[in-house]
Amino acid sequence: MVIGVGNEYRRDDGFGPTVVARLTELGLGDPESGVTVRATDGEPTRLIDLWTGADLAVVVDAVRDGHDHGGHRYELVLGELTDLPDERSSSSHGISLGSTVELGQALGRLPHRLVVLAVGGHEFGFGAGLTPEVAAAVEPVVARVRDLVG
Amino acid sequence: MTHRSDRILDVRALARVEGEGAMHVRVRGDSVEDVRLDIYEPPRFFEAFLRGRRYTEPPDITARICGICPVAYQMSACAAIEDACGVPVDGPIADLRRLLYCGEWIESHTLHIYLLHAPDFLGYPSALELAKDRRGIVERGLALKKAGNEIMELIGGRAIHPINVRLGGFYRAPVKEDLAALGRTLRVALDQALDTVQWVAGFDFPDFHHDHELLALVAPGTYAIERGDVATTGGPTFPPRQFEDHVIEEQVPHSTALHARLAGRGRYLVGPAARYTLNRQWLSPLARQAADAAGLGDECRNPYRSILVRAVEVVYAVDEALRLIEEYEPPDRPALEVPPRAGVGFGATEAPRGALFHRYGVDADGLITSARIVPPTSQNQASIEDDLRRFVGARLDLDDKRLTAQCEQAIRNYDPCISCSTHFLDLTVDRE
């Protein structure tokens, strides 16, 4: 299960959906690929519903990492996620990815393996299109997703 | 506690509100001088973004304004453009739209009740602690919400930003067999929804009463969702086409959201409590029984009890979805043709958070010449501020931390959707 989180009308928050669109172009998500690919807005119960029961869930998201420009890449696994600061991308909900993982844990609704591929975003205002540094991270993250799902 | 006559309170995040914003309170001595709720409104961006686009695009583009209520934006956009083009949509296609909208109400209300609002009443800092302590309760909420998701996925093509919606109707209409499994899911969900009302009815509701005017759509014979005229508790009922004659929007310095008021009358509230007060008689018998058993009277004017109304509306939405599925006959065509025509069109539907108005100008080539979107939260802003002014004034003896927590809870009563350009709600209380 590959889940791209974000909103393509919030500049760099469109990173997750952009990666998902690229993976779909490359055939990941086709029935014969054995992989499900979804874009979502990060609302916690939707994430939990999507990853429940998956052997491996790869979540792709843009985050605010405090750097003065975007494009830094991060790879986090389950144990590292609940220590995330209580904020994330600019999506319209009040529960962070870290808290969503904790909620999934409390409900026994986590995938067997969870990997988050995040990129630091720079611009989360209204508008379409990624900033150049974040756009440059799309192909490397696409490649890493394909490595992970085999 | 130490009572200080002047103080400043600054809170860096309002959790569990759909979106972001800021609140500022100024206290001088024992009186509240000023309360300002800042909301950063995405619709203003989208209004500009839409000008010059094809008239077929607003339903898909405006669906991105809010991940929680994309159907509301799609349906108001479709209604407005179909109005401009002179193509009324009714019959089975309108019923399918109503069914899709029921899915959104179930999803949005259930999310708010279980994950955002109930923790306040039960003394938990968040849904996480509630889930750790009372896992079965939260699981019930997730299962109920999932029933809404299933409607969205079947009718809308997917749960977020549904892709099956188009001007004139849908790209594909389901066959009867598609809906049979959904019916089975919804029959289970109906019990979960009734249990939710019973659960919420046991909460302790702070005593608070407002006398704001209430505004909601009305469609005699049914509980208004995807269509209706605009009714208020203190004035005339008028069609959506006259909305701009009756509602004035004004820029206020502290917010990118416009403040709305009724012409010649003043602030008002939209949302579940307004809908219930103006439409209670049109609830299904089952939903009305649930409301009565929960102790909701003829009207709801205590914002804390809005959670009860949401729970009753979930019962109604599940019940109504079951009725629509039972009576469903596929339309001859999934969509009517909507050829472009120069004109101005108006659309209004009831988003989970209240009436959502769209107005579009379209030229003869089918390009959007103007767009106006009036979302529920900005209509409520002045009334929310007024309530908070009274609310804070009665609680000045609380220390900053507790006052902040209670203000946050009070704001959550209105389920504001304040998606905006920053990620935090900054709550600042100045005590001078």
XYZ file of C-alpha atoms in Angstrom:
582
model
C 0.000 0.000 0.000
C 1.443 3.365 -1.040
C -0.317 6.475 0.267
C 0.436 9.980 -0.960
C -0.731 12.568 1.544
C -1.446 16.177 0.681
C -3.294 18.724 -1.399
C -2.103 19.723 -4.878
C -3.608 23.188 -4.411
C -1.344 23.958 -1.459
C 1.957 24.213 -3.325
C 4.514 21.865 -1.703
C 1.763 19.989 0.106
C 1.069 18.517 -3.326
C 4.243 16.414 -3.076
C 2.469 13.218 -1.938
C -0.212 13.328 -4.663
C 2.464 14.180 -7.269
C 4.504 11.104 -6.307
C 1.341 8.987 -6.450
C 0.503 10.312 -9.923
C 4.030 9.491 -11.127
C 3.906 5.978 -9.642
C 0.558 5.416 -11.351
C 2.078 6.510 -14.687
C 4.783 3.909 -14.163
C 2.208 1.166 -13.635
C 2.442 0.803 -9.880
C -1.103 0.275 -8.688
C -2.124 -1.728 -11.755
C -3.893 -4.936 -10.701
C -0.918 -7.099 -11.731
C 1.513 -4.986 -9.674
C 0.077 -6.280 -6.414
C 0.407 -2.783 -4.936
C -2.415 -0.397 -4.064
C -1.660 3.286 -4.618
C -3.852 6.004 -3.133
C -3.799 9.753 -2.617
C -5.437 11.148 0.492
C -5.606 14.387 2.425
C -4.100 12.938 5.606
C -7.320 12.927 7.601
C -6.409 10.399 10.294
C -9.229 7.894 10.009
C -8.756 7.688 6.240
C -5.067 6.942 6.706
C -5.879 4.300 9.300
C -8.514 2.725 7.042
C -6.067 2.670 4.131
C -3.146 1.055 5.921
C -5.030 -1.367 8.179
C -4.033 -4.929 7.346
C -1.244 -3.991 4.921
C 2.027 -5.911 5.122
C 3.833 -2.729 4.157
C 2.486 0.810 3.999
C 4.625 3.541 2.494
C 3.349 7.033 3.285
C 4.675 9.927 1.186
C 4.179 13.384 2.623
C 5.540 16.923 2.738
C 6.472 18.288 6.154
C 7.609 21.517 7.709
C 11.123 20.799 8.887
C 12.256 24.301 9.736
C 14.844 24.533 6.972
C 14.925 27.759 5.013
C 14.390 25.919 1.751
C 12.591 22.737 0.847
C 13.773 19.469 -0.588
C 15.398 17.703 2.393
C 14.382 14.064 2.348
C 13.580 11.907 5.356
C 12.831 8.241 5.809
C 11.160 7.223 9.040
C 9.948 3.856 10.241
C 7.240 3.002 12.715
C 9.168 3.427 15.954
C 10.415 6.875 14.962
C 7.023 8.294 14.030
C 5.415 8.771 17.396
C 8.203 11.177 18.379
C 7.393 13.564 15.547
C 6.508 17.090 16.593
C 2.766 17.663 16.658
C 2.584 19.381 13.293
C 2.892 18.417 9.681
C 1.764 19.495 6.260
C -0.822 22.184 5.668
C -3.755 19.861 5.333
C -7.035 20.789 6.888
C -7.160 18.699 10.008
C -5.910 18.904 13.533
C -4.224 15.558 14.084
C -0.617 15.081 13.079
C 0.843 12.056 11.340
C 2.603 11.098 14.567
C -0.669 11.245 16.482
C -2.404 9.287 13.732
C 0.194 6.527 14.133
C -0.397 6.562 17.903
C -4.149 6.412 17.342
C -3.673 3.464 14.991
C -1.537 1.807 17.650
C -4.183 2.326 20.347
C -6.805 0.792 18.071
C -4.602 -2.077 16.884
C -4.887 -0.675 13.353
C -1.318 -0.358 12.074
C 0.262 -2.022 9.078
C 2.858 -4.705 9.747
C 5.564 -2.311 8.470
C 5.187 1.427 8.084
C 7.681 3.642 6.282
C 7.219 7.382 5.859
C 9.086 9.108 3.044
C 8.895 12.809 3.749
C 10.267 15.862 2.065
C 10.686 19.232 3.718
C 8.382 21.723 2.048
C 9.035 25.411 1.709
C 5.809 26.956 0.446
C 2.408 25.780 1.701
C 0.249 28.700 0.599
C -2.575 28.459 -1.908
C -1.598 27.653 -5.442
C -0.665 24.786 -7.710
C 2.877 23.559 -8.387
C 5.815 22.475 -6.249
C 8.777 24.701 -5.512
C 11.864 23.623 -7.538
C 13.684 21.975 -4.608
C 10.641 19.911 -3.697
C 9.912 19.046 -7.329
C 13.496 17.760 -7.579
C 12.752 15.263 -4.803
C 9.893 13.592 -6.726
C 11.938 11.168 -8.847
C 14.282 10.039 -6.022
C 11.291 9.357 -3.785
C 9.492 7.525 -6.602
C 12.579 5.351 -6.984
C 12.749 4.708 -3.240
C 9.060 3.706 -3.138
C 9.683 1.224 -5.946
C 12.670 -0.203 -4.049
C 10.581 -0.606 -0.903
C 7.632 -2.336 -2.545
C 9.985 -4.557 -4.538
C -5.509 31.530 42.161
C -3.883 34.895 41.774
C -6.269 37.248 40.046
C -4.556 39.681 37.727
C -6.484 42.513 36.203
C -4.452 42.541 32.995
C -3.081 39.553 31.169
C -1.891 38.181 27.886
C -2.435 34.583 26.948
C -0.785 33.077 23.928
C -1.550 29.595 22.718
C 0.340 28.226 19.755
C -2.054 25.588 18.549
C -5.735 24.954 18.664
C -5.983 21.247 18.243
C -8.912 19.401 16.782
C -10.334 22.139 14.636
C -10.631 21.455 10.923
C -8.050 23.904 9.739
C -6.173 26.766 11.238
C -6.701 30.305 12.411
C -6.114 32.642 15.297
C -8.049 34.046 18.204
C -7.235 37.153 20.152
C -8.924 38.258 23.359
C -8.303 41.573 25.104
C -9.350 41.916 28.736
C -9.204 45.173 30.692
C -9.890 44.776 34.370
C -13.043 42.725 34.691
C -14.415 43.285 31.234
C -13.724 41.754 27.852
C -12.873 44.577 25.488
C -12.354 42.671 22.290
C -12.561 39.180 20.843
C -11.298 38.526 17.319
C -11.306 35.235 15.523
C -8.982 35.321 12.531
C -9.806 32.993 9.706
C -7.715 32.688 6.586
C -10.074 31.840 3.838
C -9.125 29.647 0.917
C -12.264 30.462 -1.098
C -10.846 33.919 -1.873
C -7.885 32.275 -3.587
C -10.177 29.956 -5.481
C -12.457 32.792 -6.619
C -9.511 34.394 -8.402
C -8.147 31.058 -9.580
C -11.446 30.171 -11.303
C -11.798 33.283 -13.447
C -11.076 32.408 -17.064
C -11.419 28.633 -16.491
C -13.953 26.462 -18.317
C -17.443 26.455 -16.800
C -17.136 22.678 -16.317
C -14.182 23.028 -13.928
C -15.482 24.621 -10.695
C -16.984 21.407 -9.284
C -13.601 19.651 -9.448
C -11.475 22.632 -8.494
C -13.582 23.821 -5.552
C -13.710 20.260 -4.199
C -10.069 20.882 -3.216
C -11.013 23.705 -0.851
C -11.811 21.272 1.926
C -10.900 17.604 2.240
C -13.682 17.146 4.760
C -16.532 18.542 2.670
C -15.646 18.249 -1.029
C -19.178 17.172 -1.960
C -20.610 20.380 -0.517
C -18.368 22.437 -2.783
C -19.097 20.241 -5.788
C -22.850 20.347 -5.272
C -23.050 24.105 -4.698
C -20.833 24.666 -7.748
C -22.934 22.357 -9.946
C -26.164 23.999 -8.758
C -24.853 27.487 -9.506
C -23.515 26.700 -12.989
C -26.578 24.673 -13.933
C -28.628 27.683 -12.811
C -26.537 29.977 -15.022
C -26.969 27.637 -17.979
C -30.694 27.133 -17.349
C -30.555 23.360 -16.834
C -32.446 22.187 -13.735
C -31.412 18.736 -12.513
C -33.976 16.630 -10.699
C -35.309 13.071 -10.551
C -32.940 10.124 -10.063
C -29.808 12.210 -10.686
C -30.805 14.627 -7.918
C -31.521 11.646 -5.655
C -28.043 10.260 -6.336
C -26.551 13.627 -5.438
C -28.490 13.597 -2.191
C -27.236 10.081 -1.457
C -23.637 11.171 -2.061
C -24.187 14.179 0.208
C -25.540 11.878 2.958
C -22.176 10.096 2.810
C -20.372 13.357 3.424
C -22.629 14.299 6.347
C -22.021 10.900 7.955
C -18.258 11.205 7.485
C -17.855 14.803 8.556
C -20.192 14.722 11.546
C -18.843 11.412 12.829
C -15.260 12.648 12.587
C -16.172 15.755 14.539
C -18.217 13.948 17.182
C -15.751 11.161 17.954
C -12.293 12.550 17.261
C -12.630 16.290 17.763
C -15.502 17.100 20.103
C -16.361 14.200 22.417
C -12.935 14.259 24.147
C -13.836 17.743 25.473
C -16.950 16.484 27.197
C -15.284 13.368 28.586
C -12.223 15.113 29.992
C -9.662 13.709 27.553
C -7.029 15.941 25.982
C -7.498 14.226 22.619
C -9.038 11.308 20.761
C -5.818 9.385 21.338
C -6.382 9.219 25.096
C -10.055 8.453 24.493
C -9.050 5.570 22.212
C -6.562 4.193 24.740
C -9.187 4.284 27.462
C -12.352 3.442 25.549
C -11.265 1.687 22.411
C -14.692 0.254 21.627
C -16.272 3.700 21.537
C -13.731 5.061 19.056
C -13.965 1.898 16.964
C -17.716 2.428 16.725
C -17.083 5.957 15.496
C -14.582 4.756 12.895
C -16.986 2.075 11.670
C -19.815 4.595 11.376
C -17.601 7.041 9.545
C -16.511 4.267 7.187
C -20.135 3.775 6.140
C -20.058 7.385 4.949
C -16.780 6.664 3.142
C -18.372 3.729 1.342
C -21.160 5.939 -0.003
C -18.569 8.473 -1.158
C -16.512 5.794 -2.873
C -19.432 4.087 -4.600
C -21.288 7.190 -5.789
C -18.424 9.683 -5.937
C -15.715 7.383 -7.241
C -13.483 7.954 -4.228
C -13.730 9.267 -0.690
C -11.704 12.447 -1.129
C -12.353 14.883 -3.943
C -14.898 12.601 -5.637
C -14.154 12.218 -9.348
C -17.493 10.868 -10.564
C -19.293 14.197 -10.187
C -19.829 16.416 -13.226
C -22.115 19.187 -14.366
C -25.540 17.727 -15.023
C -24.961 14.663 -12.842
C -22.355 11.905 -12.869
C -19.970 10.193 -15.259
C -21.404 6.850 -14.214
C -24.570 5.946 -12.345
C -24.528 2.819 -10.177
C -26.734 -0.145 -10.995
C -29.154 -1.369 -8.342
C -26.931 -4.320 -7.428
C -24.082 -1.916 -6.589
C -26.241 -0.401 -3.885
C -27.358 -3.660 -2.237
C -24.096 -4.197 -0.324
C -24.085 -0.547 0.676
C -27.559 -1.034 2.124
C -26.277 -3.852 4.320
C -23.454 -1.663 5.628
C -25.878 1.187 6.321
C -28.291 -0.988 8.289
C -25.447 -1.735 10.721
C -24.471 1.936 10.672
C -28.012 2.943 11.645
C -27.665 1.091 14.963
C -24.255 2.689 15.487
C -25.738 6.112 14.767
C -28.594 5.588 17.243
C -26.080 4.398 19.860
C -24.064 7.548 19.183
C -27.052 9.785 19.953
C -27.668 7.899 23.169
C -23.984 8.172 24.142
C -23.755 11.885 23.399
C -27.041 12.596 25.187
C -25.331 11.545 28.411
C -22.681 14.278 28.179
C -22.724 17.182 30.592
C -23.568 20.331 28.610
C -22.496 23.679 30.025
C -25.356 26.139 30.303
C -25.096 28.678 27.487
C -27.772 30.280 25.346
C -27.541 32.635 22.405
C -30.241 34.499 20.548
C -28.544 34.887 17.175
C -30.669 34.750 14.120
C -30.366 31.338 12.455
C -30.123 30.703 8.720
C -30.570 27.435 6.858
C -31.991 26.112 3.642
C -35.535 24.782 3.765
C -37.205 22.414 1.315
C -40.672 21.632 2.685
C -41.294 17.904 2.643
C -37.687 16.997 3.288
C -34.747 17.929 5.511
C -32.832 20.335 3.284
C -29.428 19.113 2.117
C -28.674 19.529 -1.578
C -31.322 22.116 -2.433
C -33.763 24.568 -0.901
C -34.695 28.170 -0.327
C -32.951 30.242 2.328
C -34.885 30.678 5.581
C -34.048 32.691 8.677
C -35.605 32.700 12.112
C -36.228 36.447 12.014
C -36.956 37.397 8.425
C -38.200 36.341 5.044
C -37.476 33.155 3.124
C -35.837 33.766 -0.244
C -34.344 31.753 -3.120
C -30.544 31.377 -3.395
C -30.676 33.767 -6.374
C -31.516 36.594 -3.909
C -28.785 35.688 -1.439
C -26.691 38.746 -2.229
C -29.689 41.032 -1.610
C -30.077 39.701 1.913
C -26.539 38.906 3.062
C -23.818 41.556 3.151
C -20.182 40.535 3.392
C -17.638 42.968 4.782
C -13.882 42.910 5.081
C -12.696 43.230 8.673
C -9.115 44.241 9.433
C -8.144 41.209 11.494
C -9.147 38.432 9.116
C -8.859 37.394 5.520
C -12.359 35.969 5.894
C -15.220 38.329 5.187
C -17.782 38.898 7.928
C -21.329 38.218 6.820
C -24.465 39.851 8.201
C -28.109 39.928 7.255
C -29.046 43.198 5.579
C -30.711 45.470 8.113
C -30.497 42.886 10.891
C -26.949 41.756 11.710
C -25.022 38.627 12.600
C -26.420 35.133 12.214
C -25.465 31.482 12.535
C -25.570 28.628 10.045
C -24.894 24.958 10.728
C -26.496 21.932 12.328
C -28.293 23.859 15.093
C -29.742 26.323 12.565
C -30.770 23.489 10.263
C -32.385 21.560 13.090
C -34.261 24.594 14.376
C -35.634 25.466 10.943
C -36.179 21.920 9.642
C -36.891 19.698 12.628
C -40.372 18.832 11.365
C -38.844 17.312 8.216
C -36.565 14.829 9.990
C -37.454 11.194 9.405
C -39.606 9.706 12.176
C -36.627 7.693 13.451
C -34.331 10.728 13.603
C -37.039 12.784 15.292
C -37.564 10.052 17.890
C -33.814 10.007 18.518
C -33.846 13.793 18.955
C -36.750 13.624 21.375
C -35.183 10.811 23.389
C -31.953 12.825 23.602
C -33.829 15.800 25.017
C -33.452 18.118 22.048
C -36.455 20.386 22.013
C -37.939 22.338 19.134
C -34.785 24.383 18.721
C -31.093 24.294 19.619
C -29.603 27.526 20.939
C -26.884 26.128 23.165
C -23.751 25.673 21.017
C -22.523 22.898 23.324
C -25.539 20.836 22.359
C -24.639 21.075 18.680
C -22.875 17.727 19.107
C -26.305 16.235 19.840
C -27.733 17.752 16.667
C -24.818 16.356 14.662
C -25.502 12.921 16.097
C -29.193 13.214 15.184
C -28.261 14.374 11.680
C -26.066 11.276 11.294
C -29.096 9.128 12.135
C -31.067 11.095 9.566
C -28.361 10.818 6.908
C -28.054 7.033 7.336
C -31.843 6.646 7.377
C -32.230 8.867 4.322
C -29.452 7.024 2.470
C -31.259 3.752 3.134
C -34.497 5.244 1.772
C -32.744 6.525 -1.349
C -31.125 3.133 -1.947
C -34.453 1.359 -1.444
C -36.214 3.585 -3.974
C -33.331 3.900 -6.437
C -33.987 3.457 -10.126
C -30.981 4.203 -12.346
C -31.433 7.349 -14.441
C -31.795 6.960 -18.229
C -28.550 8.890 -18.576
C -26.047 9.532 -15.777
C -25.879 13.236 -16.639
C -27.909 15.874 -18.438
C -26.219 17.941 -21.113
C -25.373 21.400 -19.799
C -24.444 23.585 -22.771
C -22.828 26.904 -21.884
C -24.949 30.027 -21.852
C -24.032 33.556 -20.895
C -25.491 34.365 -17.499
C -25.094 34.399 -13.760
C -26.063 31.408 -11.628
C -26.564 30.845 -7.913
C -26.295 27.635 -5.932
C -26.776 26.860 -2.259
C -26.515 23.575 -0.407
C -26.135 22.536 3.222
C -22.522 21.573 3.905
C -22.089 19.706 7.195
C -21.037 23.038 8.749
C -23.901 25.030 7.237
C -25.183 26.771 4.135
C -22.588 27.147 1.387
C -23.296 29.669 -1.378
C -21.711 29.830 -4.831
C -22.300 32.387 -7.574
C -20.683 32.201 -11.016
C -20.756 34.385 -14.080
C -20.381 32.435 -17.322
C -19.885 33.890 -20.815
C -21.245 32.514 -24.099
C -17.995 30.580 -24.708
C -18.340 28.812 -21.391
C -15.592 30.681 -19.547
C -16.011 31.749 -15.923
C -16.122 35.544 -15.716
C -16.658 35.833 -11.961
C -16.858 33.557 -8.959
C -18.075 34.079 -5.440
C -17.995 31.497 -2.682
C -19.495 32.162 0.751
C -18.562 29.324 3.105
C -20.354 28.562 6.369
C -17.511 29.334 8.761
C -17.118 32.915 7.598
C -20.867 33.431 7.906
C -20.602 32.274 11.503
C -17.548 34.311 12.411
C -19.294 37.355 13.899
C -21.652 35.194 15.956
C -18.807 32.994 17.202
C -16.919 36.121 18.319
C -20.014 37.429 20.089
C -20.508 34.126 21.900
C -16.830 34.035 22.875
C -17.040 37.565 24.247
C -19.821 36.496 26.621
C -18.159 33.179 27.288
C -14.807 34.695 28.290
C -16.496 37.445 30.331
C -18.114 34.835 32.552
C -14.820 32.982 33.108
C -12.272 35.672 33.892
C -11.550 34.023 37.242
C -9.946 31.061 35.446
C -6.199 30.958 35.063
C -4.795 31.360 31.562
C -4.346 27.682 30.874
C -7.880 26.702 31.833
C -9.404 29.715 30.122
C -7.533 28.813 26.946
C -8.666 25.203 27.092
C -12.271 26.273 27.587
C -12.076 28.778 24.725
C -10.767 26.024 22.488
C -13.673 23.814 23.482
C -16.108 26.648 22.854
C -14.690 27.199 19.361
C -14.964 23.498 18.615
C -18.725 23.712 19.236
C -19.025 25.422 15.869
C -16.840 22.893 14.046
C -15.121 25.678 12.167
C -13.455 24.778 8.907
C -10.659 27.285 8.730
C -8.182 25.816 6.306
C -5.749 28.576 5.875
C -2.250 29.665 5.122
C -0.734 28.948 8.513
C -0.724 25.766 10.484
C -1.685 27.045 13.921
C -4.449 28.718 15.739
C -2.785 31.297 17.942
C -4.989 32.109 20.867
C -3.875 35.325 22.501
C -5.529 36.780 25.580
C -4.303 40.240 26.553
C -5.149 41.201 30.129
C -4.356 44.835 30.711
